[in-house]
mmCIF file of C-alpha atoms in Angstrom:
data_model
loop_
_atom_site.group_PDB
_atom_site.id
_atom_site.type_symbol
_atom_site.label_atom_id
_atom_site.label_comp_id
_atom_site.label_asym_id
_atom_site.label_seq_id
_atom_site.Cartn_x
_atom_site.Cartn_y
_atom_site.Cartn_z
ATOM 1 C CA ILE A 5 48.132 -7.713 -91.511
ATOM 2 C CA VAL A 6 50.430 -10.331 -92.997
ATOM 3 C CA GLY A 7 52.508 -8.825 -95.785
ATOM 4 C CA ASN A 8 54.407 -11.937 -96.827
ATOM 5 C CA PRO A 9 52.406 -15.159 -96.373
ATOM 6 C CA MET A 10 55.428 -17.282 -97.356
ATOM 7 C CA LEU A 11 57.370 -16.344 -94.179
ATOM 8 C CA PRO A 12 54.736 -15.339 -92.700
ATOM 9 C CA ALA A 13 55.638 -11.788 -91.644
ATOM 10 C CA ILE A 14 53.702 -8.711 -90.524
ATOM 11 C CA HIS A 15 53.494 -6.010 -93.200
ATOM 12 C CA GLY A 16 55.956 -3.185 -92.491
ATOM 13 C CA GLY A 17 53.288 -0.513 -92.974
ATOM 14 C CA VAL A 18 51.094 -2.104 -90.336
ATOM 15 C CA LEU A 19 53.994 -2.297 -87.904
ATOM 16 C CA GLY A 20 54.999 1.317 -88.633
ATOM 17 C CA ALA A 21 51.433 2.577 -88.108
ATOM 18 C CA PHE A 22 51.197 0.606 -84.850
ATOM 19 C CA MET A 23 54.358 2.255 -83.523
ATOM 20 C CA GLU A 24 53.277 5.727 -84.686
ATOM 21 C CA MET A 25 49.936 5.323 -82.912
ATOM 22 C CA THR A 26 51.806 4.183 -79.783
ATOM 23 C CA ALA A 27 53.847 7.398 -79.866
ATOM 24 C CA LEU A 28 50.738 9.547 -80.348
ATOM 25 C CA ALA A 29 48.944 7.774 -77.497
ATOM 26 C CA GLN A 30 51.912 8.294 -75.159
ATOM 27 C CA LEU A 31 51.991 12.005 -76.014
ATOM 28 C CA SER A 32 48.262 12.305 -75.366
ATOM 29 C CA VAL A 33 48.633 10.668 -71.947
ATOM 30 C CA ALA A 34 51.762 12.603 -70.930
ATOM 31 C CA ALA A 35 50.479 16.055 -71.867
ATOM 32 C CA PRO A 36 46.741 16.360 -72.528
ATOM 33 C CA MET A 37 46.216 18.833 -75.351
ATOM 34 C CA LYS A 38 43.287 20.549 -77.028
ATOM 35 C CA ARG A 39 44.290 19.042 -80.382
ATOM 36 C CA GLN A 40 45.813 15.695 -81.230
ATOM 37 C CA PRO A 41 49.569 15.854 -81.904
ATOM 38 C CA ARG A 42 50.504 15.821 -85.596
ATOM 39 C CA THR A 43 53.263 13.758 -87.106
ATOM 40 C CA ILE A 44 56.111 15.806 -88.600
ATOM 41 C CA ASP A 45 58.601 13.058 -89.412
ATOM 42 C CA VAL A 46 59.234 9.433 -88.505
ATOM 43 C CA SER A 47 62.191 7.155 -89.078
ATOM 44 C CA ILE A 48 61.601 3.420 -88.740
ATOM 45 C CA GLU A 49 64.228 0.725 -88.410
ATOM 46 C CA TYR A 50 63.004 -2.796 -89.125
ATOM 47 C CA LEU A 51 65.320 -5.040 -87.123
ATOM 48 C CA ARG A 52 63.840 -8.520 -87.754
ATOM 49 C CA SER A 53 60.731 -10.120 -89.222
ATOM 50 C CA GLY A 54 57.634 -9.748 -87.109
ATOM 51 C CA ARG A 55 55.623 -12.942 -86.995
ATOM 52 C CA PRO A 56 51.801 -12.891 -86.935
ATOM 53 C CA GLN A 57 51.518 -13.052 -83.164
ATOM 54 C CA THR A 58 50.967 -10.670 -80.272
ATOM 55 C CA THR A 59 53.145 -7.582 -80.689
ATOM 56 C CA TYR A 60 53.893 -5.020 -77.978
ATOM 57 C CA ALA A 61 55.261 -1.491 -78.192
ATOM 58 C CA ARG A 62 56.485 1.078 -75.704
ATOM 59 C CA ALA A 63 57.003 4.777 -76.329
ATOM 60 C CA ILE A 64 59.451 6.977 -74.450
ATOM 61 C CA ILE A 65 59.214 10.741 -74.794
ATOM 62 C CA LYS A 66 62.798 11.950 -75.142
ATOM 63 C CA LYS A 67 61.939 15.664 -75.336
ATOM 64 C CA LEU A 68 58.627 17.456 -74.931
ATOM 65 C CA GLY A 69 58.917 21.115 -75.829
ATOM 66 C CA ARG A 70 56.324 23.830 -76.308
ATOM 67 C CA ARG A 71 55.828 22.990 -80.002
ATOM 68 C CA ILE A 72 57.770 19.826 -80.851
ATOM 69 C CA ALA A 73 58.101 16.418 -79.191
ATOM 70 C CA ASN A 74 60.736 13.780 -79.869
ATOM 71 C CA VAL A 75 59.546 10.234 -79.189
ATOM 72 C CA HIS A 76 61.266 6.850 -79.428
ATOM 73 C CA VAL A 77 59.217 3.633 -79.785
ATOM 74 C CA GLU A 78 60.326 0.011 -79.667
ATOM 75 C CA ALA A 79 58.178 -2.942 -80.739
ATOM 76 C CA TRP A 80 58.780 -6.533 -79.682
ATOM 77 C CA GLN A 81 57.003 -9.861 -79.614
ATOM 78 C CA GLU A 82 58.300 -12.574 -77.299
ATOM 79 C CA THR A 83 60.961 -10.733 -75.312
ATOM 80 C CA ARG A 84 61.502 -7.036 -74.929
ATOM 81 C CA SER A 85 65.252 -7.499 -75.248
ATOM 82 C CA ALA A 86 64.755 -8.621 -78.885
ATOM 83 C CA PRO A 87 62.919 -5.736 -80.601
ATOM 84 C CA ILE A 88 61.546 -6.267 -84.095
ATOM 85 C CA ALA A 89 61.432 -2.555 -84.986
ATOM 86 C CA SER A 90 62.097 0.903 -83.599
ATOM 87 C CA LEU A 91 60.739 4.325 -84.479
ATOM 88 C CA ARG A 92 62.058 7.806 -83.850
ATOM 89 C CA GLY A 93 59.523 10.506 -84.474
ATOM 90 C CA LEU A 94 59.005 14.257 -84.327
ATOM 91 C CA PHE A 95 55.505 15.453 -83.516
ATOM 92 C CA LEU A 96 53.878 18.875 -83.489
ATOM 93 C CA VAL A 97 52.260 19.291 -80.088
ATOM 94 C CA ALA A 98 51.187 22.939 -80.352
ATOM 95 C CA PRO A 99 49.183 24.256 -83.315
ATOM 96 C CA SER A 100 50.791 26.966 -85.372
ATOM 97 C CA GLU A 101 49.245 30.415 -85.151
ATOM 98 C CA ASP A 102 46.722 30.761 -87.998
#
């Protein structure tokens, strides 16, 4: 998971996937659905280097509509007040009519 062994720092793709999965898990817990929510769009802000150590993330559902959910995720390592990255994502929570 280390992207830059010289620092060392967690690879940004790994951190982004971790936060996206956190958002999807929070949606699944908050509103059980027949199908897993699908990612529409995510925006990730990398705030500081993540070291190869235990990383935590928390997702907050800002808006849960009939079709779309807006979720915000923050990831941190040692203290929650110093996040290493944040994600804002839109997720499809209801399948389109086929």
